[in-house]
Tab-separated table of C-alpha atoms in Angstrom:
chain	number	residue	atom	x	y	z
A	1	MET	CA	-45.372	-35.592	104.469
A	2	THR	CA	-47.510	-36.702	107.408
A	3	ASP	CA	-50.681	-38.768	107.059
A	4	ALA	CA	-52.707	-35.620	107.742
A	5	ALA	CA	-50.802	-33.760	105.019
A	6	HIS	CA	-51.412	-36.582	102.535
A	7	THR	CA	-55.122	-36.610	103.367
A	8	GLY	CA	-55.234	-32.842	102.945
A	9	ALA	CA	-53.483	-33.051	99.587
A	10	VAL	CA	-55.995	-35.608	98.261
A	11	ALA	CA	-58.896	-33.488	99.549
A	12	ALA	CA	-57.372	-30.407	97.891
A	13	LEU	CA	-57.098	-32.241	94.574
A	14	ALA	CA	-60.738	-33.353	94.805
A	15	ALA	CA	-61.798	-29.759	95.521
A	16	LEU	CA	-59.724	-28.472	92.584
A	17	LEU	CA	-61.201	-30.907	90.079
A	18	ASP	CA	-64.846	-30.682	91.127
A	19	VAL	CA	-67.055	-28.193	89.307
A	20	GLU	CA	-69.791	-25.844	90.505
A	21	THR	CA	-73.130	-25.589	88.707
A	22	VAL	CA	-73.689	-21.950	87.711
A	23	GLY	CA	-76.500	-22.366	85.182
A	24	THR	CA	-78.223	-24.839	82.893
A	25	ASP	CA	-75.427	-27.022	81.458
A	26	LEU	CA	-72.912	-24.424	82.646
A	27	TYR	CA	-70.243	-25.230	85.239
A	28	ARG	CA	-67.275	-23.430	86.772
A	29	GLY	CA	-63.970	-24.991	87.784
A	30	ALA	CA	-61.862	-23.987	90.764
A	31	ARG	CA	-58.520	-22.205	90.364
A	32	TYR	CA	-55.298	-23.926	91.397
A	33	PRO	CA	-54.381	-22.267	94.735
A	34	ALA	CA	-51.586	-19.721	94.346
A	35	GLY	CA	-51.173	-20.786	90.747
A	36	LYS	CA	-49.215	-18.571	88.382
A	37	GLY	CA	-48.933	-18.742	84.635
A	38	ARG	CA	-50.405	-21.460	82.432
A	39	VAL	CA	-53.111	-23.848	83.658
A	40	PHE	CA	-52.011	-27.506	83.709
A	41	GLY	CA	-53.784	-29.304	80.877
A	42	GLY	CA	-54.800	-32.248	83.050
A	43	GLN	CA	-56.781	-29.888	85.273
A	44	VAL	CA	-58.859	-28.624	82.337
A	45	ILE	CA	-59.412	-32.173	81.046
A	46	ALA	CA	-60.529	-33.423	84.467
A	47	GLN	CA	-62.849	-30.483	85.149
A	48	ALA	CA	-64.382	-30.751	81.666
A	49	LEU	CA	-64.939	-34.467	82.182
A	50	LEU	CA	-66.687	-33.838	85.503
A	51	ALA	CA	-68.890	-31.207	83.868
A	52	GLY	CA	-69.925	-33.822	81.320
A	53	ILE	CA	-70.501	-36.443	84.031
A	54	ARG	CA	-72.772	-34.045	85.941
A	55	SER	CA	-75.033	-33.801	82.860
A	56	VAL	CA	-75.717	-37.528	82.309
A	57	SER	CA	-77.582	-40.248	84.183
A	58	GLU	CA	-75.956	-41.638	87.324
A	59	ARG	CA	-76.180	-45.068	85.680
A	60	GLN	CA	-73.771	-44.014	82.936
A	61	ARG	CA	-70.002	-43.916	83.326
A	62	PRO	CA	-67.415	-42.116	81.191
A	63	HIS	CA	-65.614	-44.444	78.794
A	64	SER	CA	-63.815	-42.050	76.431
A	65	LEU	CA	-62.866	-38.442	75.863
A	66	HIS	CA	-61.142	-36.600	73.040
A	67	ALA	CA	-59.879	-33.078	73.688
A	68	TYR	CA	-58.075	-30.329	71.776
A	69	PHE	CA	-56.102	-27.615	73.539
A	70	MET	CA	-56.560	-24.364	71.630
A	71	ARG	CA	-55.131	-21.703	73.942
A	72	PRO	CA	-53.162	-21.797	77.204
A	73	GLY	CA	-55.348	-21.260	80.250
A	74	ASP	CA	-54.583	-18.408	82.666
A	75	GLU	CA	-54.373	-19.466	86.327
A	76	ASP	CA	-55.517	-16.005	87.415
A	77	LEU	CA	-58.976	-16.614	85.916
A	78	PRO	CA	-61.780	-19.120	86.565
A	79	ILE	CA	-62.705	-21.577	83.815
A	80	ASP	CA	-66.304	-21.995	82.679
A	81	TYR	CA	-67.503	-25.224	81.065
A	82	HIS	CA	-70.428	-25.170	78.625
A	83	VAL	CA	-71.927	-28.638	78.075
A	84	LEU	CA	-73.769	-29.423	74.821
A	85	ARG	CA	-76.086	-32.450	74.962
A	86	ASP	CA	-75.467	-34.001	71.558
A	87	PHE	CA	-77.017	-37.428	72.153
A	88	ASP	CA	-78.869	-39.445	74.809
A	89	GLY	CA	-79.638	-43.105	74.116
A	90	SER	CA	-80.591	-46.100	76.203
A	91	SER	CA	-76.943	-47.195	76.519
A	92	PHE	CA	-74.769	-44.244	75.438
A	93	SER	CA	-74.762	-40.475	75.833
A	94	THR	CA	-72.452	-38.032	74.064
A	95	ARG	CA	-71.477	-34.578	75.244
A	96	ARG	CA	-69.414	-31.716	73.883
A	97	ILE	CA	-67.749	-29.592	76.537
A	98	VAL	CA	-66.190	-26.214	75.767
A	99	ALA	CA	-63.850	-24.683	78.353
A	100	LEU	CA	-63.860	-20.871	78.287
A	101	GLN	CA	-62.006	-18.005	79.946
A	102	ASN	CA	-63.347	-14.495	79.333
A	103	GLU	CA	-65.809	-16.167	76.923
A	104	THR	CA	-62.871	-17.364	74.788
A	105	PRO	CA	-62.526	-21.140	74.198
A	106	ILE	CA	-59.337	-22.724	75.509
A	107	LEU	CA	-60.349	-26.399	75.092
A	108	ASN	CA	-62.918	-28.415	73.146
A	109	MET	CA	-63.783	-31.915	74.353
A	110	SER	CA	-66.081	-34.676	73.162
A	111	ALA	CA	-66.925	-37.309	75.775
A	112	SER	CA	-68.986	-40.481	75.673
A	113	PHE	CA	-70.751	-42.218	78.554
A	114	GLN	CA	-72.108	-45.771	78.722
A	115	ARG	CA	-74.411	-47.767	80.958
A	116	PRO	CA	-72.294	-50.713	82.299
A	117	GLU	CA	-72.812	-54.004	80.493
A	118	ASP	CA	-71.073	-57.344	79.921
A	119	GLY	CA	-69.243	-58.256	76.717
A	120	LEU	CA	-66.209	-59.905	75.124
A	121	GLU	CA	-62.930	-59.167	76.895
A	122	HIS	CA	-59.240	-58.991	76.011
A	123	SER	CA	-56.517	-56.493	76.890
A	124	VAL	CA	-52.834	-55.627	76.794
A	125	PRO	CA	-51.069	-57.888	79.325
A	126	MET	CA	-49.367	-56.506	82.397
A	127	PRO	CA	-45.649	-55.801	81.712
A	128	ASP	CA	-43.001	-57.677	83.685
A	129	VAL	CA	-41.564	-54.851	85.813
A	130	PRO	CA	-40.234	-54.411	89.360
A	131	ALA	CA	-42.927	-54.105	92.024
A	132	PRO	CA	-43.461	-50.587	93.434
A	133	GLU	CA	-42.262	-51.716	96.879
A	134	ALA	CA	-38.845	-52.487	95.360
A	135	LEU	CA	-38.370	-49.008	93.923
A	136	ALA	CA	-37.290	-45.667	95.323
A	137	ILE	CA	-39.779	-42.894	96.070
A	138	GLY	CA	-40.190	-40.401	93.226
A	139	ASP	CA	-38.006	-37.306	93.333
A	140	LYS	CA	-40.156	-34.477	94.715
A	141	ASP	CA	-37.352	-31.987	93.981
A	142	GLY	CA	-37.570	-32.500	90.242
A	143	GLY	CA	-34.024	-33.813	89.837
A	144	GLY	CA	-32.571	-30.341	90.372
A	145	SER	CA	-34.843	-28.674	87.809
A	146	PRO	CA	-36.815	-25.738	89.327
A	147	ALA	CA	-39.417	-26.022	86.561
A	148	MET	CA	-39.904	-29.741	87.200
A	149	ALA	CA	-40.000	-29.219	90.985
A	150	HIS	CA	-42.702	-26.557	90.567
A	151	PHE	CA	-44.634	-28.905	88.298
A	152	LEU	CA	-44.448	-31.799	90.776
A	153	LYS	CA	-46.028	-29.673	93.541
A	154	ARG	CA	-49.297	-30.139	91.655
A	155	PHE	CA	-49.073	-33.866	92.337
A	156	ALA	CA	-48.679	-33.827	96.116
A	157	ALA	CA	-51.808	-36.002	96.332
A	158	PHE	CA	-49.959	-38.872	94.625
A	159	GLU	CA	-47.127	-41.169	95.594
A	160	PHE	CA	-44.799	-42.146	92.731
A	161	ARG	CA	-42.399	-45.030	92.176
A	162	PRO	CA	-40.633	-44.345	88.865
A	163	ILE	CA	-38.946	-47.179	87.018
A	164	PRO	CA	-35.542	-45.847	85.823
A	165	PRO	CA	-34.782	-44.011	83.603
A	166	PHE	CA	-38.126	-42.230	84.118
A	167	GLY	CA	-37.551	-38.809	85.690
A	168	GLU	CA	-33.778	-38.717	85.236
A	169	PRO	CA	-32.705	-35.075	84.735
A	170	ALA	CA	-30.465	-35.741	81.722
A	171	PRO	CA	-31.077	-39.201	80.234
A	172	ALA	CA	-28.938	-40.511	77.435
A	173	PRO	CA	-30.745	-40.855	74.108
A	174	GLN	CA	-32.697	-44.107	74.180
A	175	PRO	CA	-35.667	-45.698	72.494
A	176	GLY	CA	-38.228	-47.735	74.325
A	177	LEU	CA	-40.773	-47.375	77.095
A	178	SER	CA	-41.151	-45.149	80.119
A	179	ARG	CA	-42.916	-46.541	83.208
A	180	LEU	CA	-44.186	-45.157	86.475
A	181	TRP	CA	-46.045	-46.675	89.446
A	182	PHE	CA	-48.468	-44.336	91.209
A	183	ARG	CA	-51.269	-44.261	93.760
A	184	LEU	CA	-53.084	-41.671	95.837
A	185	ALA	CA	-51.231	-40.878	99.045
A	186	ALA	CA	-54.457	-41.203	101.093
A	187	PRO	CA	-57.822	-42.965	100.681
A	188	ALA	CA	-59.618	-42.186	97.425
A	189	PRO	CA	-62.878	-40.195	97.363
A	190	ALA	CA	-66.070	-42.250	97.562
A	191	ASP	CA	-67.415	-40.564	94.416
A	192	PRO	CA	-66.397	-42.721	91.385
A	193	ALA	CA	-66.768	-39.665	89.117
A	194	LEU	CA	-64.050	-37.865	91.074
A	195	CYS	CA	-61.801	-40.924	90.827
A	196	SER	CA	-62.256	-40.954	87.047
A	197	ALA	CA	-61.440	-37.239	86.964
A	198	MET	CA	-58.296	-37.821	89.034
A	199	LEU	CA	-57.107	-40.448	86.560
A	200	ALA	CA	-57.845	-38.016	83.702
A	201	TYR	CA	-55.816	-35.372	85.568
A	202	LEU	CA	-52.838	-37.709	85.966
A	203	SER	CA	-53.083	-38.971	82.375
A	204	ASP	CA	-51.510	-35.692	81.208
A	205	PHE	CA	-48.423	-36.337	83.371
A	206	GLY	CA	-45.200	-37.618	81.845
A	207	LEU	CA	-46.340	-38.385	78.317
A	208	LEU	CA	-44.282	-35.703	76.581
A	209	THR	CA	-41.157	-36.736	78.507
A	210	THR	CA	-41.372	-39.990	76.535
A	211	ALA	CA	-41.386	-38.114	73.218
A	212	VAL	CA	-37.970	-36.595	73.946
A	213	LEU	CA	-36.311	-39.740	75.372
A	214	PRO	CA	-34.861	-40.811	71.982
A	215	HIS	CA	-33.189	-37.395	71.723
A	216	GLY	CA	-31.667	-37.108	75.206
A	217	ILE	CA	-33.175	-33.660	75.809
A	218	PRO	CA	-34.910	-33.183	79.182
A	219	LEU	CA	-38.376	-31.723	78.695
A	220	PHE	CA	-37.731	-28.971	81.275
A	221	SER	CA	-34.243	-28.112	79.998
A	222	GLY	CA	-35.309	-24.767	78.503
A	223	ARG	CA	-34.252	-26.028	75.078
A	224	LEU	CA	-37.765	-26.944	73.965
A	225	GLN	CA	-41.117	-25.256	73.621
A	226	ALA	CA	-43.432	-27.985	74.920
A	227	ALA	CA	-47.215	-28.138	75.271
A	228	SER	CA	-50.035	-30.659	74.893
A	229	LEU	CA	-51.941	-30.245	71.615
A	230	ASP	CA	-54.618	-32.894	71.968
A	231	HIS	CA	-55.491	-35.682	74.387
A	232	ALA	CA	-57.590	-38.850	74.218
A	233	LEU	CA	-58.426	-41.127	77.143
A	234	TRP	CA	-60.354	-44.394	77.246
A	235	LEU	CA	-61.579	-45.527	80.672
A	236	HIS	CA	-61.995	-49.318	80.597
A	237	GLU	CA	-62.670	-49.800	84.327
A	238	ALA	CA	-63.334	-47.589	87.319
A	239	PRO	CA	-59.927	-46.896	88.937
A	240	ALA	CA	-59.175	-47.747	92.579
A	241	LEU	CA	-56.556	-45.037	92.935
A	242	ASP	CA	-55.548	-45.691	96.530
A	243	ARG	CA	-53.951	-48.901	95.181
A	244	TRP	CA	-50.833	-49.068	93.001
A	245	HIS	CA	-51.237	-48.617	89.242
A	246	LEU	CA	-48.616	-48.814	86.498
A	247	PHE	CA	-48.495	-46.121	83.809
A	248	THR	CA	-46.600	-47.359	80.723
A	249	MET	CA	-45.755	-44.741	78.086
A	250	GLU	CA	-44.150	-44.800	74.654
A	251	SER	CA	-43.603	-42.465	71.719
A	252	PRO	CA	-43.867	-44.160	68.309
A	253	TRP	CA	-43.205	-40.995	66.262
A	254	ALA	CA	-41.949	-37.401	66.322
A	255	GLY	CA	-41.542	-34.832	63.563
A	256	GLY	CA	-42.580	-31.395	62.416
A	257	GLY	CA	-42.124	-29.989	65.918
A	258	ARG	CA	-44.608	-32.529	67.331
A	259	GLY	CA	-44.382	-35.822	69.180
A	260	LEU	CA	-46.979	-38.605	69.390
A	261	THR	CA	-47.282	-40.510	72.657
A	262	ARG	CA	-49.530	-43.253	73.970
A	263	GLY	CA	-49.876	-45.144	77.199
A	264	THR	CA	-51.639	-47.846	79.172
A	265	PHE	CA	-52.718	-48.036	82.797
A	266	HIS	CA	-52.671	-51.351	84.676
A	267	SER	CA	-53.725	-52.129	88.211
A	268	GLN	CA	-51.135	-54.000	90.269
A	269	ALA	CA	-53.397	-57.057	89.912
A	270	GLY	CA	-52.818	-56.877	86.152
A	271	ARG	CA	-56.115	-55.356	84.953
A	272	HIS	CA	-55.801	-53.007	81.964
A	273	ILE	CA	-57.994	-50.173	83.268
A	274	ALA	CA	-57.335	-47.292	80.840
A	275	SER	CA	-55.533	-46.200	77.662
A	276	VAL	CA	-54.326	-42.749	76.610
A	277	ALA	CA	-52.890	-41.026	73.538
A	278	GLN	CA	-51.557	-37.515	73.129
A	279	GLU	CA	-49.768	-35.380	70.569
A	280	GLY	CA	-47.651	-32.565	71.909
A	281	LEU	CA	-45.534	-29.678	70.746
A	282	ILE	CA	-41.804	-30.381	71.194
A	283	ARG	CA	-40.383	-27.512	69.179
A	284	PRO	CA	-36.645	-26.847	69.615
A	285	ILE	CA	-35.949	-23.273	70.708
A	286	VAL	CA	-33.511	-21.529	68.363
A	287	ARG	CA	-31.829	-18.438	69.799
A	288	ARG	CA	-31.737	-15.335	67.642
A	289	ASP	CA	-27.959	-15.524	67.456
A	290	GLN	CA	-28.194	-19.088	66.078
A	291	PRO	CA	-29.132	-19.609	62.426
A	292	SER	CA	-31.839	-22.172	61.782
A	293	ARG	CA	-30.982	-25.268	59.772
A	294	VAL	CA	-32.929	-23.777	56.861
A	295	GLY	CA	-31.006	-20.500	57.151
A	296	ALA	CA	-27.678	-22.321	57.371
A	297	ALA	CA	-28.520	-24.366	54.315
A	298	LEU	CA	-29.379	-21.203	52.371
A	299	LYS	CA	-26.041	-19.657	53.304
A	300	ARG	CA	-24.247	-22.734	51.989
A	301	SER	CA	-26.177	-22.702	48.710
A	302	PRO	CA	-24.306	-21.363	45.643
A	303	GLU	CA	-25.515	-18.062	44.258
């Protein structure tokens, strides 16, 4: 892509995530251009966060959000965001944001905002990993997967430097971490709220791929029904997204058709700027001509 194309992609992402005021504590999010099918969860999270930000004092910054996905969003329809002002204090404010399509909730979010202040500090140290300049550019073709390639078009505003085996189309089963360097492909917006929303948008990228790494099943293989169920993000510092950041992901548990994932964001200078956790659906798809394990066990049982 050219510099002009990169700048256009970042501007398009900012326009997608921003929300329009349509009434008292009521906002409307833009539709993904030419989108078809299910709305990307990170888009709903980011737009809901911006709706909450627009309802609090300019002195307060978002520091955490907790969201539940209830229904898949439809990219043919706009999304309305109803903000409920649960609490306003001298330091903190709390908001509930409900995302609706056709007056039906698709996401519930609680978000908290804080006036900046000094305090005790410690954090997870920066991992010892290759620098982004030493790594290959992320695969924009999705490693041969049409579904993954379509998904990556949503992230044209970002430049990626994956640390192998992240993004491999058919990884061998392996435990451990998944890591990815990223930055905006053009200068970041001047509005810090938009930068926070962009990080929230990206925080829904790649987490569920980590949940299937120990099983050697690519997320976009067609063998799994996958979807985000809930999402929590803690913003420790305002991100400078036109600089490199490292996204480290891991999955400590999976079972019952679900996988738990968590991650940390570090600036290249080593600052721990954000943390994320998510549980997702990773349900194996069983064809009708294949008996389930329960069904097979019943067939083997003596009468």
